[in-house]
Amino acid sequence: ETGVTQSPTHLIKTRGQQVTLRCSSQSGHNTVSWYQQALGQGPQFIFQYYREEENGRGNFPPRFSGLQFPNYSSELNVNALELDDSALYLCASSLGLALAYEQYFGPGTRLTVT
Amino acid sequence: TQLLEQSPQFLSIQEGENLTVYCNSSSVFSSLQWYRQEPGEGPVLLVTVVTGGEVKKLKRLTFQFGDARKDSSLHITAAQPGDTGLYLCAGPRGGGTSYGKLTFGQGTILTVHP
């Protein structure tokens, strides 16, 4: 069984640019959540997708947007990049929304904004 | 907003020592989770505690959920260099039961020296 994968592994962008990060869920998982983890901090919830619909959002501005595709893979898009967007971006997938379903995290994409 | 505060932030000990990491909140959580994260990887779930006063053991790791469900602790007995990593506590956002939307503590960086 393939785990959660993310691409790219590392990315360097310039302030003001746009970036797209990708996540492939574990097989059979229909729920994906995205998190931002600044250096030395715990992850912060960005948003969640369930069966291609957004299902909750954290305290992030609208320039953070996402998509979930019919195969349940997902994208995180960030427009007008700012220096503070530099962080590790994690996606996590699970079988569903219920309490019993464990989340599996990918290795993350390290984004550096200069 | 429910916040989780972890202490200590950093812990540097010798192999064989015992340690405890604390996770506290002023809010009640329906459950709490503990994760371990190594450099270059996403968090990996260690345990979920659901019932107030619950104690769970995972080899040399003991997890406890406070009676009031506002706090949790992780105790490691006879720490080994392989225990080195970032330990994170997390709970469902907004008092929900979905594990997909998590609030994380800031983490405890544990270093175990041989």
PDB file of C-alpha atoms in Angstrom, chain A residues 31 33 35 37 40-45 48 55-59 88 90 97-103 105-108, chain B residues 1 9 30-31 33 35 37 40-45 50 86 88 93 97-107 109:
ATOM      1  CA  THR A  31     -10.308  13.115   3.078  1.00  0.00           C
ATOM      2  CA  SER A  33      -6.159  18.079   5.240  1.00  0.00           C
ATOM      3  CA  TYR A  35      -1.180  22.092   7.386  1.00  0.00           C
ATOM      4  CA  GLN A  37       4.451  24.109   9.873  1.00  0.00           C
ATOM      5  CA  GLY A  40      10.263  25.062  15.360  1.00  0.00           C
ATOM      6  CA  GLN A  41       6.463  25.149  15.582  1.00  0.00           C
ATOM      7  CA  GLY A  42       3.597  22.705  15.474  1.00  0.00           C
ATOM      8  CA  PRO A  43       1.529  22.368  12.306  1.00  0.00           C
ATOM      9  CA  GLN A  44      -1.332  24.831  11.747  1.00  0.00           C
ATOM     10  CA  PHE A  45      -4.513  23.701  10.020  1.00  0.00           C
ATOM     11  CA  GLN A  48      -9.701  20.137   4.699  1.00  0.00           C
ATOM     12  CA  ASN A  55     -14.916  20.950   4.683  1.00  0.00           C
ATOM     13  CA  GLY A  56     -13.503  23.537   7.029  1.00  0.00           C
ATOM     14  CA  ARG A  57     -10.798  26.177   6.943  1.00  0.00           C
ATOM     15  CA  GLY A  58      -8.341  27.561   9.457  1.00  0.00           C
ATOM     16  CA  ASN A  59      -7.193  31.159   9.921  1.00  0.00           C
ATOM     17  CA  LEU A  88       6.918  23.023   5.646  1.00  0.00           C
ATOM     18  CA  LEU A  90       2.052  18.936   5.146  1.00  0.00           C
ATOM     19  CA  LEU A  97     -14.285  12.190   8.741  1.00  0.00           C
ATOM     20  CA  ALA A  98     -15.206   9.862  11.558  1.00  0.00           C
ATOM     21  CA  LEU A  99     -13.462   9.784  14.900  1.00  0.00           C
ATOM     22  CA  ALA A 100     -11.958   6.367  14.338  1.00  0.00           C
ATOM     23  CA  TYR A 101     -10.080   7.218  11.162  1.00  0.00           C
ATOM     24  CA  GLU A 102      -6.387   7.845  11.622  1.00  0.00           C
ATOM     25  CA  GLN A 103      -4.660  10.586   9.650  1.00  0.00           C
ATOM     26  CA  PHE A 105       0.839  12.541   6.979  1.00  0.00           C
ATOM     27  CA  GLY A 106       3.049  12.958   3.963  1.00  0.00           C
ATOM     28  CA  PRO A 107       6.705  14.019   4.285  1.00  0.00           C
ATOM     29  CA  GLY A 108       5.871  17.598   3.382  1.00  0.00           C
TER      30      GLY A 108
ATOM     31  CA  THR B   1      -9.835  29.235  19.692  1.00  0.00           C
ATOM     32  CA  GLN B   9       9.897  23.212  24.522  1.00  0.00           C
ATOM     33  CA  SER B  30     -13.047  15.285  23.271  1.00  0.00           C
ATOM     34  CA  SER B  31      -9.748  13.482  22.741  1.00  0.00           C
ATOM     35  CA  GLN B  33      -3.413  12.639  20.170  1.00  0.00           C
ATOM     36  CA  TYR B  35       2.581  12.406  17.349  1.00  0.00           C
ATOM     37  CA  GLN B  37       7.999  13.785  13.894  1.00  0.00           C
ATOM     38  CA  GLY B  40      12.269  15.460   6.764  1.00  0.00           C
ATOM     39  CA  GLU B  41       9.160  13.480   7.607  1.00  0.00           C
ATOM     40  CA  GLY B  42       5.561  14.133   8.541  1.00  0.00           C
ATOM     41  CA  PRO B  43       4.162  13.473  12.029  1.00  0.00           C
ATOM     42  CA  VAL B  44       3.383   9.856  12.867  1.00  0.00           C
ATOM     43  CA  LEU B  45       0.550   9.050  15.244  1.00  0.00           C
ATOM     44  CA  VAL B  50     -10.338   9.515  24.525  1.00  0.00           C
ATOM     45  CA  LEU B  86       9.746  16.349  17.836  1.00  0.00           C
ATOM     46  CA  LEU B  88       3.481  16.957  19.258  1.00  0.00           C
ATOM     47  CA  ARG B  93     -10.408  21.861  16.465  1.00  0.00           C
ATOM     48  CA  THR B  97     -14.689  14.812  16.783  1.00  0.00           C
ATOM     49  CA  SER B  98     -13.148  14.836  13.324  1.00  0.00           C
ATOM     50  CA  TYR B  99      -9.476  14.122  13.512  1.00  0.00           C
ATOM     51  CA  GLY B 100      -8.957  15.756  10.185  1.00  0.00           C
ATOM     52  CA  LYS B 101      -8.934  19.262  11.600  1.00  0.00           C
ATOM     53  CA  LEU B 102      -6.378  19.349  14.331  1.00  0.00           C
ATOM     54  CA  THR B 103      -4.992  21.963  16.679  1.00  0.00           C
ATOM     55  CA  PHE B 104      -1.360  21.184  17.500  1.00  0.00           C
ATOM     56  CA  GLY B 105       0.813  22.220  20.369  1.00  0.00           C
ATOM     57  CA  GLN B 106       4.099  23.920  19.506  1.00  0.00           C
ATOM     58  CA  GLY B 107       5.994  20.718  20.086  1.00  0.00           C
ATOM     59  CA  ILE B 109      12.139  18.755  20.753  1.00  0.00           C
TER      60      ILE B 109
END
